[in-house]
Each structure stands twice: as C-alpha cells, then as structure tokens.
C-alpha cells in the first residue's frame, strides 16, 4: 500500500492506495469519529462492493442508502434522499458518512456531509478511475443545477481517501477511458515527464495493467495533492485543474447530463483549449496533433458534438455560466507549452469564436 498526504494543516488527510483495501477495518476505523456510520452508494456499486464496505465498518452502527445511478441524478432532489436517511434514522452530528462509488456519489456525499447539521465527517472510497485520480481528493463537493454543472456545492475535505485499485476490474471500458482524460490532464498542466510516461504506457493502462494503473493513480493524486495544499479554495493555481472543463462542462450540460461522460467532455474540451493555444502562438501544429493522438489512443472524443443545439451561441451561453467567469469575461485554462498551463481572460474574442467554428 502507498500512502500520500494532502497537507492542509489540521484539515490534512491521508490517501491510501493499494489492492484489496476495501474491506480493511484497521485502515479506516481511526477516521470514524462517532458510532454512527452511513454508507452512501448507488444501484450499480451496491451489489459489487457494499457488503465489503459494510464489513470494514462492522464495529460501528452502520447503515446504508442506495441512490439512483448516473450524472442525471446529481441533483438537490437526490441529495434529499441522503438527508431523509440521516434525519429519519436520527443520525447526530458525530456521525461519519462514507462515499462509496464514483465521482457523482463522492461529490453528493461530500456535499451532504458539508450541510448535515452544518457539517459532519466523511470518508471517500472512490471506485472509478476518474474519482480515484481526481474527484475524491481536494474537497470539492456539490450537485448540478439544470442551468449549470456543479453550480451548488461547498469545499469540505474528507477524513481520508481509500483507493482500492481492485475495484477498477469491474469498471466498463468507456468509464476507464473517461478517467484517463483526467490522468492526461495532469501531464498537460504541469508534468511533462508524466505526459511522456503516458505516451509510452497508455496501452498498459487501457489493458488495466495493475502496476501501470497504480503508478498513474499515485502520480495523479500526488500532483493534485500538491496544488490543493497550495490553493485549497481555488484562489488561483487550482483553477489549472479546469483545463478543458469550461468547454467540457458546456458540452455535458448542453447535451443533457449523462449523455457525454465528464471525461469525454474534458477530452474534447481540452482539444478546443489546445487549438486556441495554437491560435495564440503557444503551441505548434505538432503539439496539437501529439495531444490529440494520446486522447485518440484512449478512444476519447477529440471534437465537440456538431448537433444544432451546440452551435457557437449555445456554447458561448453555456460557457458564460462557468464558475471561472469574472466580470463577464470567460476565463480559460490554456497551455504555454505541453506541461505548462495558465489561466487567462486575456485572449482575442474572435479566437474563441474561431475555435468554436473550426475545431469541429
Ligand atoms: P460516476 O460516479 O457516474 O461513475 C461512472 C459509472 O460507473 C456509474 O454508472 C457508476 O455507478 C459506475 N461505477 C462506479 N464504480 C464502479 C465500479 N468499480 N465498477 C463498475 N461500475 C462502477 O462518474 P465518475 O466518472 O466517477 O465521476 C464523474 C463526476 O465527478 C462528475 O459529476 C464530475 O463533475 C465529478 N468530478 C468532481 C471533481 C471534484 O473535484 N469534486 C473532479 C472531477 C470530476
Ligand atoms: N477537479 C477540479 C478540482 O478539484 O479543482
């Protein structure tokens, strides 16, 4: 087992990464504060892992709530199912919530923990690649609104993150690819060495080679933990993690939540950011092709949808609702070079229009 740490003073916490960690009571019991434990999971993950997870918390008063599956259910309405259970079963403020599942479950459970009785503890047990490399670390929690992705939420750090890499064995190929979009993101924003490693090892990851997957998860979590420690609430640096996300979130919500997976939106959105970075003179044609080829080797989309609902104006309207917008300016994460990202609102508006028109 490998242990990393998110250094956030008294809110700091460990990330445990290894095979078969799910059922290990010794690993988690010191992170449970009171007696009451609520495992939050969904209809797909429960039959696979709920009993192993319950076993790890068997010495506590453990209950579970099983939510409907999918991004379309990442809503305030579904969140209420967690509160119904907590309030109905008389959980008190010393309770601990366990997020067992992918990023949707993790974001919702974390948000429920941030809100219930003004804040209780929670543990992340991510079971998708995307949640293991990204969403379970850093304390961003929340739900979608019909008008914008992740628009309602809170920063709330977990007590620990338990990444059982064996859970990836049951993940669908399309979901594995979606997770790889966020892995590639770390290489692009600040880690050229990792990007080059990915170029050499991407087929091993696609074939679920356990050693390669563990390495990619560790390196991604390390990269994420370092930036979160410097900028927990996204005053600046942390916004780099949003490479491709302003375009990608527009695709996700514009196409209807769940039709394009988050990682698929990030992949196409990152390529739009690459194209704009090229228009600005930062990247060469060769750089753009190099990044495109890596996404293509993972079977990820590299162009946004061409449907009428996603015309330039619709894209711009959706992007104008992004959380990085300041004083009406759409701020974007762009690249100076592969491995060096920056955030800016200072680009000619017609370059954005040209990107939306030409990178299709
Ligand atoms: P997800 O949670 O919907 O999981 C994808 C699918 O895989 C679901 O059907 C799920 O039930 C299923 N699944 C989960 N674990 C499984 C397993 N081990 N075996 C088989 N099936 C399994 O999606 P995701 O890609 O994990 O997460 C995407 C969400 O994460 C988005 O809502 C996105 O906004 C959010 N996100 C949050 C952050 C953050 O910092 N909080 C960062 C990135 C993404
Ligand atoms: N996934 C974006 C962040 O955690 O900041």
PDB file of N, CA and C in Angstrom, residues 96-130:
ATOM      1  N   UNK A  96     -20.417   9.753  10.747  1.00  0.00           N
ATOM      2  CA  UNK A  96     -19.464   9.786   9.620  1.00  0.00           C
ATOM      3  C   UNK A  96     -20.154   9.202   8.394  1.00  0.00           C
ATOM      4  N   UNK A  97     -20.043   9.918   7.273  1.00  0.00           N
ATOM      5  CA  UNK A  97     -20.603   9.415   6.005  1.00  0.00           C
ATOM      6  C   UNK A  97     -19.480   8.777   5.191  1.00  0.00           C
ATOM      7  N   UNK A  98     -19.816   7.723   4.466  1.00  0.00           N
ATOM      8  CA  UNK A  98     -18.841   7.066   3.596  1.00  0.00           C
ATOM      9  C   UNK A  98     -19.338   7.186   2.159  1.00  0.00           C
ATOM     10  N   UNK A  99     -18.509   7.761   1.293  1.00  0.00           N
ATOM     11  CA  UNK A  99     -18.869   7.882  -0.129  1.00  0.00           C
ATOM     12  C   UNK A  99     -18.299   6.673  -0.856  1.00  0.00           C
ATOM     13  N   UNK A 100     -19.167   5.741  -1.229  1.00  0.00           N
ATOM     14  CA  UNK A 100     -18.725   4.517  -1.905  1.00  0.00           C
ATOM     15  C   UNK A 100     -19.225   4.543  -3.350  1.00  0.00           C
ATOM     16  N   UNK A 101     -18.326   4.880  -4.283  1.00  0.00           N
ATOM     17  CA  UNK A 101     -18.731   4.931  -5.688  1.00  0.00           C
ATOM     18  C   UNK A 101     -17.863   5.869  -6.482  1.00  0.00           C
ATOM     19  N   UNK A 102     -18.394   6.310  -7.629  1.00  0.00           N
ATOM     20  CA  UNK A 102     -17.638   7.216  -8.491  1.00  0.00           C
ATOM     21  C   UNK A 102     -17.765   8.662  -8.042  1.00  0.00           C
ATOM     22  N   UNK A 103     -17.405   9.548  -8.956  1.00  0.00           N
ATOM     23  CA  UNK A 103     -17.389  10.974  -8.626  1.00  0.00           C
ATOM     24  C   UNK A 103     -18.758  11.540  -8.299  1.00  0.00           C
ATOM     25  N   UNK A 104     -19.798  11.001  -8.924  1.00  0.00           N
ATOM     26  CA  UNK A 104     -21.147  11.505  -8.639  1.00  0.00           C
ATOM     27  C   UNK A 104     -21.492  11.230  -7.177  1.00  0.00           C
ATOM     28  N   UNK A 105     -21.257   9.997  -6.746  1.00  0.00           N
ATOM     29  CA  UNK A 105     -21.538   9.627  -5.350  1.00  0.00           C
ATOM     30  C   UNK A 105     -20.647  10.429  -4.395  1.00  0.00           C
ATOM     31  N   UNK A 106     -19.365  10.550  -4.752  1.00  0.00           N
ATOM     32  CA  UNK A 106     -18.420  11.268  -3.890  1.00  0.00           C
ATOM     33  C   UNK A 106     -18.792  12.730  -3.728  1.00  0.00           C
ATOM     34  N   UNK A 107     -19.140  13.380  -4.845  1.00  0.00           N
ATOM     35  CA  UNK A 107     -19.492  14.811  -4.781  1.00  0.00           C
ATOM     36  C   UNK A 107     -20.766  15.023  -3.957  1.00  0.00           C
ATOM     37  N   UNK A 108     -21.738  14.113  -4.134  1.00  0.00           N
ATOM     38  CA  UNK A 108     -23.007  14.294  -3.413  1.00  0.00           C
ATOM     39  C   UNK A 108     -22.861  13.967  -1.926  1.00  0.00           C
ATOM     40  N   UNK A 109     -22.111  12.897  -1.627  1.00  0.00           N
ATOM     41  CA  UNK A 109     -21.937  12.510  -0.218  1.00  0.00           C
ATOM     42  C   UNK A 109     -21.154  13.594   0.531  1.00  0.00           C
ATOM     43  N   UNK A 110     -20.125  14.102  -0.135  1.00  0.00           N
ATOM     44  CA  UNK A 110     -19.328  15.170   0.485  1.00  0.00           C
ATOM     45  C   UNK A 110     -20.178  16.401   0.748  1.00  0.00           C
ATOM     46  N   UNK A 111     -21.056  16.727  -0.195  1.00  0.00           N
ATOM     47  CA  UNK A 111     -21.911  17.902  -0.016  1.00  0.00           C
ATOM     48  C   UNK A 111     -22.927  17.660   1.105  1.00  0.00           C
ATOM     49  N   UNK A 112     -23.476  16.446   1.151  1.00  0.00           N
ATOM     50  CA  UNK A 112     -24.401  16.119   2.247  1.00  0.00           C
ATOM     51  C   UNK A 112     -23.670  16.246   3.590  1.00  0.00           C
ATOM     52  N   UNK A 113     -22.409  15.778   3.621  1.00  0.00           N
ATOM     53  CA  UNK A 113     -21.630  15.871   4.871  1.00  0.00           C
ATOM     54  C   UNK A 113     -21.347  17.336   5.227  1.00  0.00           C
ATOM     55  N   UNK A 114     -21.130  18.167   4.201  1.00  0.00           N
ATOM     56  CA  UNK A 114     -20.866  19.591   4.466  1.00  0.00           C
ATOM     57  C   UNK A 114     -22.100  20.280   5.041  1.00  0.00           C
ATOM     58  N   UNK A 115     -23.288  19.825   4.647  1.00  0.00           N
ATOM     59  CA  UNK A 115     -24.530  20.525   5.031  1.00  0.00           C
ATOM     60  C   UNK A 115     -25.204  19.940   6.274  1.00  0.00           C
ATOM     61  N   UNK A 116     -25.147  18.615   6.445  1.00  0.00           N
ATOM     62  CA  UNK A 116     -25.945  17.996   7.518  1.00  0.00           C
ATOM     63  C   UNK A 116     -25.495  18.529   8.878  1.00  0.00           C
ATOM     64  N   UNK A 117     -26.419  19.086   9.596  1.00  0.00           N
ATOM     65  CA  UNK A 117     -26.155  19.697  10.917  1.00  0.00           C
ATOM     66  C   UNK A 117     -24.948  20.640  10.853  1.00  0.00           C
ATOM     67  N   UNK A 118     -24.817  21.330   9.735  1.00  0.00           N
ATOM     68  CA  UNK A 118     -23.754  22.320   9.453  1.00  0.00           C
ATOM     69  C   UNK A 118     -22.365  21.704   9.360  1.00  0.00           C
ATOM     70  N   UNK A 119     -22.307  20.405   9.119  1.00  0.00           N
ATOM     71  CA  UNK A 119     -21.001  19.807   8.825  1.00  0.00           C
ATOM     72  C   UNK A 119     -20.669  18.606   9.669  1.00  0.00           C
ATOM     73  N   UNK A 120     -20.553  17.445   9.013  1.00  0.00           N
ATOM     74  CA  UNK A 120     -20.103  16.220   9.697  1.00  0.00           C
ATOM     75  C   UNK A 120     -18.943  15.626   8.888  1.00  0.00           C
ATOM     76  N   UNK A 121     -18.322  14.588   9.446  1.00  0.00           N
ATOM     77  CA  UNK A 121     -17.147  13.973   8.815  1.00  0.00           C
ATOM     78  C   UNK A 121     -17.563  13.061   7.662  1.00  0.00           C
ATOM     79  N   UNK A 122     -16.638  12.873   6.719  1.00  0.00           N
ATOM     80  CA  UNK A 122     -16.887  11.852   5.693  1.00  0.00           C
ATOM     81  C   UNK A 122     -15.578  11.275   5.174  1.00  0.00           C
ATOM     82  N   UNK A 123     -15.709  10.064   4.615  1.00  0.00           N
ATOM     83  CA  UNK A 123     -14.557   9.325   4.064  1.00  0.00           C
ATOM     84  C   UNK A 123     -14.852   9.043   2.596  1.00  0.00           C
ATOM     85  N   UNK A 124     -13.843   9.224   1.753  1.00  0.00           N
ATOM     86  CA  UNK A 124     -14.004   8.929   0.323  1.00  0.00           C
ATOM     87  C   UNK A 124     -13.492   7.518   0.019  1.00  0.00           C
ATOM     88  N   UNK A 125     -14.357   6.697  -0.592  1.00  0.00           N
ATOM     89  CA  UNK A 125     -13.930   5.375  -1.088  1.00  0.00           C
ATOM     90  C   UNK A 125     -14.256   5.315  -2.581  1.00  0.00           C
ATOM     91  N   UNK A 126     -13.428   5.945  -3.398  1.00  0.00           N
ATOM     92  CA  UNK A 126     -13.730   6.062  -4.831  1.00  0.00           C
ATOM     93  C   UNK A 126     -13.538   4.741  -5.574  1.00  0.00           C
ATOM     94  N   UNK A 127     -14.447   4.455  -6.511  1.00  0.00           N
ATOM     95  CA  UNK A 127     -14.400   3.166  -7.212  1.00  0.00           C
ATOM     96  C   UNK A 127     -14.315   3.301  -8.732  1.00  0.00           C
ATOM     97  N   UNK A 128     -14.220   4.524  -9.259  1.00  0.00           N
ATOM     98  CA  UNK A 128     -13.937   4.691 -10.693  1.00  0.00           C
ATOM     99  C   UNK A 128     -12.544   5.299 -10.822  1.00  0.00           C
ATOM    100  N   UNK A 129     -11.945   5.136 -12.001  1.00  0.00           N
ATOM    101  CA  UNK A 129     -10.617   5.733 -12.187  1.00  0.00           C
ATOM    102  C   UNK A 129     -10.701   7.248 -12.021  1.00  0.00           C
ATOM    103  N   UNK A 130     -11.750   7.835 -12.604  1.00  0.00           N
ATOM    104  CA  UNK A 130     -11.879   9.290 -12.515  1.00  0.00           C
ATOM    105  C   UNK A 130     -11.933   9.765 -11.063  1.00  0.00           C
TER     106      UNK A 130
END
